[in-house]
Every structure is written in structure tokens, then in C-alpha cells.
Short mmCIF file of C-alpha atoms and ligand atoms in Angstrom, two decimals:
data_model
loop_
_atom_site.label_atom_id
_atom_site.label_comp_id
_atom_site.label_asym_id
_atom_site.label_seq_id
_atom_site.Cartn_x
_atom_site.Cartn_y
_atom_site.Cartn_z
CA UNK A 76 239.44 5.69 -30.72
CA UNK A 77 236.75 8.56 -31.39
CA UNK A 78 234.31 6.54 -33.12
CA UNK A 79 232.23 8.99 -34.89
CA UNK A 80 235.44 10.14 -36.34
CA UNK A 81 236.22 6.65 -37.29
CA UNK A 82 232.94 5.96 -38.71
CA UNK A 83 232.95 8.57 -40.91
CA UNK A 84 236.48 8.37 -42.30
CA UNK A 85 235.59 4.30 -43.07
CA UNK A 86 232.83 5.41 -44.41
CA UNK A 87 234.31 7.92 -47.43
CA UNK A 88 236.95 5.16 -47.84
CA UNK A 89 233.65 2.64 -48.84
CA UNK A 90 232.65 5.70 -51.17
CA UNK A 91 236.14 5.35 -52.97
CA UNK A 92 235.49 1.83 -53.21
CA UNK A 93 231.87 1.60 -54.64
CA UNK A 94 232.96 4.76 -57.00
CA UNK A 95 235.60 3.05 -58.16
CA UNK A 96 233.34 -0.22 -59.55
CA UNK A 97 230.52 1.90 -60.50
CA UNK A 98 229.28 1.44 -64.72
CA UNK A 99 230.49 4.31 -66.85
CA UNK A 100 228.10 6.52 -68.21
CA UNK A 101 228.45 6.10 -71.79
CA UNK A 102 227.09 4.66 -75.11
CA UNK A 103 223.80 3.72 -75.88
CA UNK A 104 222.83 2.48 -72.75
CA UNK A 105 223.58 5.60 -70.62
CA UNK A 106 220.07 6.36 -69.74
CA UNK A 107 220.48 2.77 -67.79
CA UNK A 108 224.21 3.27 -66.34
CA UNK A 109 222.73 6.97 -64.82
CA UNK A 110 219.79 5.02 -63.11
CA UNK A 111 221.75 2.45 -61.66
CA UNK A 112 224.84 5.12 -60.62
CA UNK A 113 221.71 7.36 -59.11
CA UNK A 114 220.65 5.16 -56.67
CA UNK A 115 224.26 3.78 -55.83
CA UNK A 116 225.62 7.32 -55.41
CA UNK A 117 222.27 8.28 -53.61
CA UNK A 118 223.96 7.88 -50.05
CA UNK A 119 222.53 5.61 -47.78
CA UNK A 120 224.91 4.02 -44.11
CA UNK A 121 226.79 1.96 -46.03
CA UNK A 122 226.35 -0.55 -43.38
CA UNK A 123 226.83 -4.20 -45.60
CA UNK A 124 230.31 -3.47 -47.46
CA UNK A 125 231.68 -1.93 -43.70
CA UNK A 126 230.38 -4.91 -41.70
CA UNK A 127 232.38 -6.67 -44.31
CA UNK A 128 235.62 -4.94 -44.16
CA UNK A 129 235.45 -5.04 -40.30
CA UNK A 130 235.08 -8.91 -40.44
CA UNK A 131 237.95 -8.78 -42.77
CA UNK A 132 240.11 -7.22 -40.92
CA UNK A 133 239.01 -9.03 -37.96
CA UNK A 134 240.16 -12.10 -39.46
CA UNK A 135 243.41 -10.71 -40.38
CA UNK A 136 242.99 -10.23 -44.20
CA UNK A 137 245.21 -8.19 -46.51
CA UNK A 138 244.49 -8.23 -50.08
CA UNK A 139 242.67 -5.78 -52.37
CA UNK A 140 240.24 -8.72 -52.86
CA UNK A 141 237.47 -7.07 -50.31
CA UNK A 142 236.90 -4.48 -52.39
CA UNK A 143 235.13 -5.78 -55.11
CA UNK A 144 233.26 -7.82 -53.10
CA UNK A 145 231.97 -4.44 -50.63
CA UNK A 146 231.13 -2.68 -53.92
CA UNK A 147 228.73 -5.69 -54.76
CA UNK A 148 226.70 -6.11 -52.05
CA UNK A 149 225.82 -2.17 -52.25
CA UNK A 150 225.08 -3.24 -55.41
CA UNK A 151 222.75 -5.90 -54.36
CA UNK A 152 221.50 -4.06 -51.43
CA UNK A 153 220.79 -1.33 -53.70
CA UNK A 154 218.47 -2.96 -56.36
CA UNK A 155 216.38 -4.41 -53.11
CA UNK A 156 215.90 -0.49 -52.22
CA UNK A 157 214.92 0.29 -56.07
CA UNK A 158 212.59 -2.49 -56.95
CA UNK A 159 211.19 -1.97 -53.02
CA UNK A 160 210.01 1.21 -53.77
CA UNK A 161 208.26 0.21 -57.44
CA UNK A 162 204.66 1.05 -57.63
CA UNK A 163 204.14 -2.09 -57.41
CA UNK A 164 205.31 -2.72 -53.98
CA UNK A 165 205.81 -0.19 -51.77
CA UNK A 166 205.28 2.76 -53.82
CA UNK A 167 207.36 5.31 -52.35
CA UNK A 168 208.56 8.82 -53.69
CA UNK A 169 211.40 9.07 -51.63
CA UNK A 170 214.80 7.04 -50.26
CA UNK A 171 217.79 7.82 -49.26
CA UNK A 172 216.60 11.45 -48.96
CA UNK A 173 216.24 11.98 -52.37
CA UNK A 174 213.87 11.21 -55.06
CA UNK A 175 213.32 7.20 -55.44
CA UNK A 176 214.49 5.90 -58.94
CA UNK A 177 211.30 5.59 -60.66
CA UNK A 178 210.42 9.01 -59.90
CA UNK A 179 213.18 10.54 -61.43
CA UNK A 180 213.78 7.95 -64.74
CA UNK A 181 210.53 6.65 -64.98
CA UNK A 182 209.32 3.20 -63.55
CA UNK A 183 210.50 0.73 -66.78
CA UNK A 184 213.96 2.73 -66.19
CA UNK A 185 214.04 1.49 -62.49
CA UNK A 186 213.16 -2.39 -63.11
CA UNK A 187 215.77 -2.07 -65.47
CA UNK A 188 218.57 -0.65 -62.89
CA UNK A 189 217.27 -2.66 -60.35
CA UNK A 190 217.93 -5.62 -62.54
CA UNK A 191 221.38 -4.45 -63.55
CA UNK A 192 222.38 -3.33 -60.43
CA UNK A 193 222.03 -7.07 -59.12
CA UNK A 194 223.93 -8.58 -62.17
CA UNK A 195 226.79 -6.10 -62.25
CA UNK A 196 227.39 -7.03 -58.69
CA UNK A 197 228.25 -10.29 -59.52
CA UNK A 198 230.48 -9.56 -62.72
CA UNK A 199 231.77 -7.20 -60.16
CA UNK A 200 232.72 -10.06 -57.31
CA UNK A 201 233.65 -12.08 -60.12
CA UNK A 202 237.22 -9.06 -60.46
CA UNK A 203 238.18 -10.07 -57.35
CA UNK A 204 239.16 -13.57 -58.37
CA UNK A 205 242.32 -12.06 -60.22
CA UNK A 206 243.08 -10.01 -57.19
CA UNK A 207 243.48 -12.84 -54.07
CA UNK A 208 245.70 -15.99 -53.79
CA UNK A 209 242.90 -17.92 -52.56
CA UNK A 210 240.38 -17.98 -55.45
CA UNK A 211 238.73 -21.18 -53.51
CA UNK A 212 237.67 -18.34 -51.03
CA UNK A 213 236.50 -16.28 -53.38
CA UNK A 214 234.23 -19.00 -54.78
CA UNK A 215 232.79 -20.04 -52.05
CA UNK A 216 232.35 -16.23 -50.66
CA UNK A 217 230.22 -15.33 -54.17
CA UNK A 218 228.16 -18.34 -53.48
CA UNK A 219 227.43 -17.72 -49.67
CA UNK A 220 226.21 -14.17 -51.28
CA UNK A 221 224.41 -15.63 -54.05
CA UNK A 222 222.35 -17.80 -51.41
CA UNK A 223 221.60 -15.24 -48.69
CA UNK A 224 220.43 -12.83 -51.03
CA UNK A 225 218.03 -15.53 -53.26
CA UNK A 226 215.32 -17.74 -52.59
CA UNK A 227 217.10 -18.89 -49.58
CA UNK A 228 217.31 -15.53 -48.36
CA UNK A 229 216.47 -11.90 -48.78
CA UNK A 230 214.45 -12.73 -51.98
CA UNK A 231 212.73 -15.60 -50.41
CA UNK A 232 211.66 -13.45 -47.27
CA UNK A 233 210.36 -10.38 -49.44
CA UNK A 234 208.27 -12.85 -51.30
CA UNK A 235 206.89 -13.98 -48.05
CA UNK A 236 206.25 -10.54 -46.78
CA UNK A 237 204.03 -9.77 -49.63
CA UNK A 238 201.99 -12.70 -49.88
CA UNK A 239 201.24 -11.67 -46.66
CA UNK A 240 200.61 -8.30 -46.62
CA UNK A 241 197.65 -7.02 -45.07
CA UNK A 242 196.75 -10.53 -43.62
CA UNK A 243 197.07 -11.30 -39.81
CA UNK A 244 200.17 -12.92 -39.26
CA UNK A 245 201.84 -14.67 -36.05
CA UNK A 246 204.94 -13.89 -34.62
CA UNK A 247 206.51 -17.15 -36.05
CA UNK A 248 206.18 -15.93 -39.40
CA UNK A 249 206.85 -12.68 -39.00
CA UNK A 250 210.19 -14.20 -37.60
CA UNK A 251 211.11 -16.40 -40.66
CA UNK A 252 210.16 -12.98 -42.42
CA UNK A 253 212.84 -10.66 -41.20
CA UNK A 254 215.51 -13.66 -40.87
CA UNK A 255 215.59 -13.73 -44.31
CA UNK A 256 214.52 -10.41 -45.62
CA UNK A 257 216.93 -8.31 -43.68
CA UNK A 258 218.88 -10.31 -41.72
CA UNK A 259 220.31 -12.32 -44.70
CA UNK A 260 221.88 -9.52 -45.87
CA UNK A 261 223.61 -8.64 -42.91
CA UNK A 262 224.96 -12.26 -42.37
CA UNK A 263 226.12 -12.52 -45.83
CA UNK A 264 228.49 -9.43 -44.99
CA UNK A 265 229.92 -10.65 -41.91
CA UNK A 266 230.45 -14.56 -43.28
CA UNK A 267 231.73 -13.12 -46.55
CA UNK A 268 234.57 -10.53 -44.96
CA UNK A 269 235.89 -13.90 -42.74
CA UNK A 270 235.84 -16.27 -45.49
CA UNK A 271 237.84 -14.16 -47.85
CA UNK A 272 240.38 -13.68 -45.12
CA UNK A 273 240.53 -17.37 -44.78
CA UNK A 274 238.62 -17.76 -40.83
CA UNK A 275 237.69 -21.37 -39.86
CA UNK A 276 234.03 -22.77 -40.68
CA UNK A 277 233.24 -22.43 -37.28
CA UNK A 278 234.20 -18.69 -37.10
CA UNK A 279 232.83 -17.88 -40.22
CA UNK A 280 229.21 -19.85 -38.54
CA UNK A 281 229.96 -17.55 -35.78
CA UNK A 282 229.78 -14.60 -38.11
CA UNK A 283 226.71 -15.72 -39.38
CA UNK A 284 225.17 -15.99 -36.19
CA UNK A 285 226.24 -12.59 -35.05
CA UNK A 286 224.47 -10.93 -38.51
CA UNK A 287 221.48 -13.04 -37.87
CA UNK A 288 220.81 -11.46 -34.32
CA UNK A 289 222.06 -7.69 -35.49
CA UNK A 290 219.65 -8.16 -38.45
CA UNK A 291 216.75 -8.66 -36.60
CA UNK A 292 217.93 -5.76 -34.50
CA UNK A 293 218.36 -3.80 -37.16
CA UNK A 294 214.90 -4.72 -38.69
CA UNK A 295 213.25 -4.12 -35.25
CA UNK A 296 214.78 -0.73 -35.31
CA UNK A 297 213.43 0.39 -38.83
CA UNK A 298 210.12 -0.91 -37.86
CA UNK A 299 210.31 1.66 -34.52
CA UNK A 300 211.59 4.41 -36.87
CA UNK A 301 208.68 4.22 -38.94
CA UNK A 302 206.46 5.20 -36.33
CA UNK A 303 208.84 7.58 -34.36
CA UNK A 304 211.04 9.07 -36.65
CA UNK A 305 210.88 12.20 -39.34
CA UNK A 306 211.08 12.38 -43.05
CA UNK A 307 213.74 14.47 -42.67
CA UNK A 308 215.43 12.23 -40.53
CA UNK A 309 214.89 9.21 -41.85
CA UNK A 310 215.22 10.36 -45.68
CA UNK A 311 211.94 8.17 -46.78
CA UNK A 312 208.57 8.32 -45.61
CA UNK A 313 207.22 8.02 -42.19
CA UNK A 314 204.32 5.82 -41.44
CA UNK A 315 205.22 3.63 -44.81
CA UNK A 316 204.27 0.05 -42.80
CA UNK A 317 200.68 1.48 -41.66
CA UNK A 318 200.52 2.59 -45.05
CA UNK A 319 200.91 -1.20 -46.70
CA UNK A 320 198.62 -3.05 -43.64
CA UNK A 321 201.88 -4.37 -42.63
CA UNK A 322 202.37 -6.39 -39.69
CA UNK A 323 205.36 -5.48 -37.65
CA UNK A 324 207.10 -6.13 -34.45
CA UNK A 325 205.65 -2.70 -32.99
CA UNK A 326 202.47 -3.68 -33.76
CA UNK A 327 202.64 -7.06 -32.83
CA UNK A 328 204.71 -6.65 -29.50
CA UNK A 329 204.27 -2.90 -28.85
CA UNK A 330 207.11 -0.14 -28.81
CA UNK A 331 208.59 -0.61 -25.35
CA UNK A 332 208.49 -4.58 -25.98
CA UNK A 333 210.43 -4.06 -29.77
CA UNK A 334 213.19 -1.39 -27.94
CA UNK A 335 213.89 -4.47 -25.38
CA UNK A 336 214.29 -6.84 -28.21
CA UNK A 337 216.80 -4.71 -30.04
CA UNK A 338 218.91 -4.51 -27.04
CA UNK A 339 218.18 -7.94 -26.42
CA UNK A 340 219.76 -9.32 -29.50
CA UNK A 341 222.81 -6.66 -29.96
CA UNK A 342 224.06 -7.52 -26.46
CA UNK A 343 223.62 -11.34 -27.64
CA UNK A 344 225.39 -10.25 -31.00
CA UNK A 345 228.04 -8.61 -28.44
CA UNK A 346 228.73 -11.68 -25.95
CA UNK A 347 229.90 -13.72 -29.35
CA UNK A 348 231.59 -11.10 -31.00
CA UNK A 349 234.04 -10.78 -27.73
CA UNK A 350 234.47 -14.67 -28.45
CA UNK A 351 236.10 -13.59 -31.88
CA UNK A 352 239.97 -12.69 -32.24
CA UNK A 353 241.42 -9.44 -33.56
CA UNK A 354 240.31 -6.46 -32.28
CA UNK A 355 236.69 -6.06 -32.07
CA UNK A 356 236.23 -2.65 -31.05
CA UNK A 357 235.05 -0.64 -33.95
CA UNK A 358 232.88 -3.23 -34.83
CA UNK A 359 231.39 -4.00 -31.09
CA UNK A 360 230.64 0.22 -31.02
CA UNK A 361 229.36 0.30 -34.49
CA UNK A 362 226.69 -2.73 -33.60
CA UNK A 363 225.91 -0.23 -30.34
CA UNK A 364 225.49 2.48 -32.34
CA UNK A 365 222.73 0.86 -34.73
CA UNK A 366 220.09 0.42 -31.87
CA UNK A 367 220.73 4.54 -31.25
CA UNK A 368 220.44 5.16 -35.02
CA UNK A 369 217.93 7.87 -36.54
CA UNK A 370 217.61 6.68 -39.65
C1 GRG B 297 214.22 -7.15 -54.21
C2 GRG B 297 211.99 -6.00 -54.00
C3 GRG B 297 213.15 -6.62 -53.36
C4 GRG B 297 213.15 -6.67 -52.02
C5 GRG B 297 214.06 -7.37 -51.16
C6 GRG B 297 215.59 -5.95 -48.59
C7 GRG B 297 214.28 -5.84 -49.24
C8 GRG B 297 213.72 -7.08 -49.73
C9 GRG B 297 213.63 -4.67 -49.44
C10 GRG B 297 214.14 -3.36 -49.09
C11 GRG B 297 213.30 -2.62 -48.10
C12 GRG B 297 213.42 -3.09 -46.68
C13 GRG B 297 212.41 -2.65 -45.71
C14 GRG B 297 214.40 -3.87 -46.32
C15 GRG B 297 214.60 -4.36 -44.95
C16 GRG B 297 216.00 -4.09 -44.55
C17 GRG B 297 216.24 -2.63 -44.36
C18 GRG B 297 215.79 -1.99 -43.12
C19 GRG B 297 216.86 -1.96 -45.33
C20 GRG B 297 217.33 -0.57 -45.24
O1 GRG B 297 218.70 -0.67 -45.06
P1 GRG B 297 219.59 0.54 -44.58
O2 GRG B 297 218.92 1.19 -43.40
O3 GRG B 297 219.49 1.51 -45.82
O4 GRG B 297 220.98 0.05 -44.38
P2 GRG B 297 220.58 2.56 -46.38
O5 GRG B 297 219.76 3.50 -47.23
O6 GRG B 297 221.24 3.23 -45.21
O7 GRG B 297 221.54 1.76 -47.20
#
């Protein structure tokens, strides 16, 4: 298997997906449809709906019932990006390379999107309960994203972050902080894709565990491509944690100290993938290739 090749043909597949449960842009509310379908069809790895497919497939599933459920947590992970970059958190012009939502519709425009986006993933989720056998599974999968992405979750660890921000803060919290704010919504993925294809509670655990360590990888990671990386490269701004006093694991722990971490925890994530059936290889190189990613 060439991998890069691989990658990139999975990854145009995802855009069929996501295109194909995108709003249309129509009727009095197309100012709102364009803002949301700006940011979805802004680009970005497409890193959630894959992890979930791969666990899918890992677990052996078949039906067209995935798809609805990849589209939504772009969705979801999509309206974190927009209301992340609102003046009135992180302020930032750019994402995904391009212009951030509120800079191009106007900052009312973007709560708004934001706020649909999240909503329109569910009623999206919810079309995939006509399209398995096993609408338990599909029940149980929209709750598992519902809680990993709420107070329990990615929600609950952004608030966190910025009631802290600017404050000294100990590696503890910092910890609880990136469990939930990132890694959340890389868990979610991973349980989601095996429940749907009906694993065991134990495997889909296992898949939770796995997302929790490649989370913090991949937070890690972002936090050593803010201080290394290129606007260019990354496609948002450079220097952004500095910027907003944050605390991060390169300035807690130092750059050399954060790189070891992130290999660390993917060769962790790696030891209990291999305990998972089906074949893991796509998915074993594509956790790999997120501790060598540029943006
Ligand atoms: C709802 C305001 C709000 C926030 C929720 C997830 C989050 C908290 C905010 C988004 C910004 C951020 C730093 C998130 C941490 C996780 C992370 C590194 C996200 C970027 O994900 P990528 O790299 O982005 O997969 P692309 O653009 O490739 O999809």
C-alpha cells in the first residue's frame, strides 16, 4: 500500500461524503447556509470522519450508515474552528488557509453558522437511523458523540481553557484540558466507527483509549507547530498561543520534552491498536504520520 496515495484518495471520498450532507443554498436563509458551507468546504485534514471510517471498517462494517455520521462530526468539528476563532476568543483572521468566517460574513453571521453547523450535525446523524439494521447502534453512537463533544467533553475542556487563560497553570490541569478539548473529539471518532459496526464494549473502550492517547498527541503537536511552523504551512497564524498568554505543553515541558511525548503516546496508541482485529495498517501509518504532520 502507498499510503500517501491512499490518504489522499480516502480523503476526496470524505469530500463526496460531507458534500453530499451539506445545507442547500437557498431561500431566505442563504446568507446562513453560505457561512456554514464556507467553513465546511474550507478544507481542513479531515482527520475525525476518516478515523471513523477506518474504525469502521476495522470492525467489519458495511452499511451506508457511516456516512452520515462522518459528515457530522466535520460538522461539529467545524463550528469548534468557527466560534474558536470569534473575536471573542481567539480572534484570528485566518484558518484553514483561508479567511476565518467572521471575516468574510461578518461576526453575528459566524455565531450563527457556528450554531447551525452543530445542530445540523445532529439532524444529520439522526438520517442514518433509516439507513442501518441496527438503529440501537445508532442511538447509542449519537449519544457517545453528543457526550464527548459537551460538557463532558470538548465543550467542557474549552471552557476550562479559558477560565484559565493567561493564569499559571500546572501540568495536571493542563492535562484534564487537552483530554477533553481535543482529545474528546478524536475518541468520539474511533468509539463511534466500532459501535456502528457492532464491536464489543470492550473494543469499542479500546477505541476510546487509543483516541485519548492520539489526541493528546495530536494536541502536543499543534502546540509545537505554533512555535515552529509557517503561516503558509500551517494555513492559520503562527505564534497564536503566545499571543492569548496560553499555557502549553512547550512551554511547560520545553520542545524536545513535548516531541518525546508525542512519540510517547502514538507508539502507546500503536501497541493497542495491533491488539485490534481487521487490518490495521492504514490506520497504524496514518497515526505515524500525524506526529510528522506540518500543519
Ligand atoms: C466551541 C469555541 C469552541 C471550542 C471548542 C476544539 C476547540 C474547542 C477549539 C478549536 C481550536 C483548537 C485549538 C482545538 C484543539 C484541537 C485542534 C488542534 C484542532 C484542529 O484540528 P485539525 O488540525 O484541523 O484536525 P483541520 O483544519 O485540519 O480540520
Amino acid at each position: 500500500m502507498n499510503f500517501k496515495l491512499e490518504l489522499a484518495r480516502k480523503t476526496q471520498d470524505i469530500e463526496g461524503i460531507i458534500e453530499k450532507y451539506l445545507p442547500a443554498e437557498g431561500g431566505p436563509f442563504i446568507h446562513l447556509a453560505q457561512a456554514m458551507n464556507y467553513s465546511m468546504r474550507a478544507g481542513g485534514k479531515r482527520i475525525r470522519p476518516l478515523f471513523m471510517q477506518e474504525s469502521y471498517l476495522l470492525f467489519g462494517g458495511g452499511e451506508k450508515v457511516i456516512e452520515p455520521f462522518m459528515a457530522a462530526i466535520e460538522m461539529i468539528h467545524t463550528h469548534s474552528l468557527v466560534h474558536d476563532d470569534l473575536p471573542a476568543l481567539d480572534n484570528d483572521d485566518y484558518r484553514r488557509g483561508k479567511k476565518t468566517t467572521h471575516r468574510v460574513y461578518g461576526e453575528a453571521a459566524a455565531i450563527l453558522a457556528g450554531d447551525a453547523l452543530l445542530n445540523y450535525a445532529y439532524e444529520t446523524m439522526a438520517k442514518g437511523f433509516s439507513m442501518t439494521k441496527n438503529v440501537e447502534a445508532a442511538a447509542v453512537s449519537m449519544r457517545v458523540l453528543s457526550h464527548k463533544t459537551g460538557l463532558h467533553g470538548m465543550l467542557g475542556g474549552q471552557s476550562v481553557d479559558v477560565e484559565n487563560d493567561g493564569k499559571p497553570m500546572e501540568r495536571e490541569l493542563l492535562d484534564f484540558i487537552y483530554a477533553n478539548k481535543t482529545s474528546a473529539l478524536l475518541e468520539a471518532p474511533l468509539m463511534v466507527g466500532a459501535i456502528l459496526a457492532g464491536a464489543s464494549i470492550e473494543q469499542v473502550r479500546g477505541m476510546e483509549s487509543i483516541g485519548n492517547k492520539i489526541g493528546l498527541a495530536f494536541q502536543i503537536q499543534d502546540d509545537i507547530l505554533d512555535v515552529t511552523s509557517t503561516q503558509e504551512e500551517l494555513g492559520k497564524p503562527v505564534f497564536s498561543d503566545e499571543k492569548n498568554h496560553k499555557v502549553t505543553y512547550v512551554t511547560l515541558e520545553g520542545i524536545e520534552n513535548a516531541r518525546e511525548k508525542v512519540a510517547e503516546l502514538t507508539q502507546a496508541a500503536q501497541e493497542e491498536l495491533a491488539g485490534m482485529p481487521g487490518d490495521k495498517t492504514f490506520l497504524s501509518e496514518l497515526f505515524t504520520s500525524l506526529i510528522d504532520r506540518k500543519k
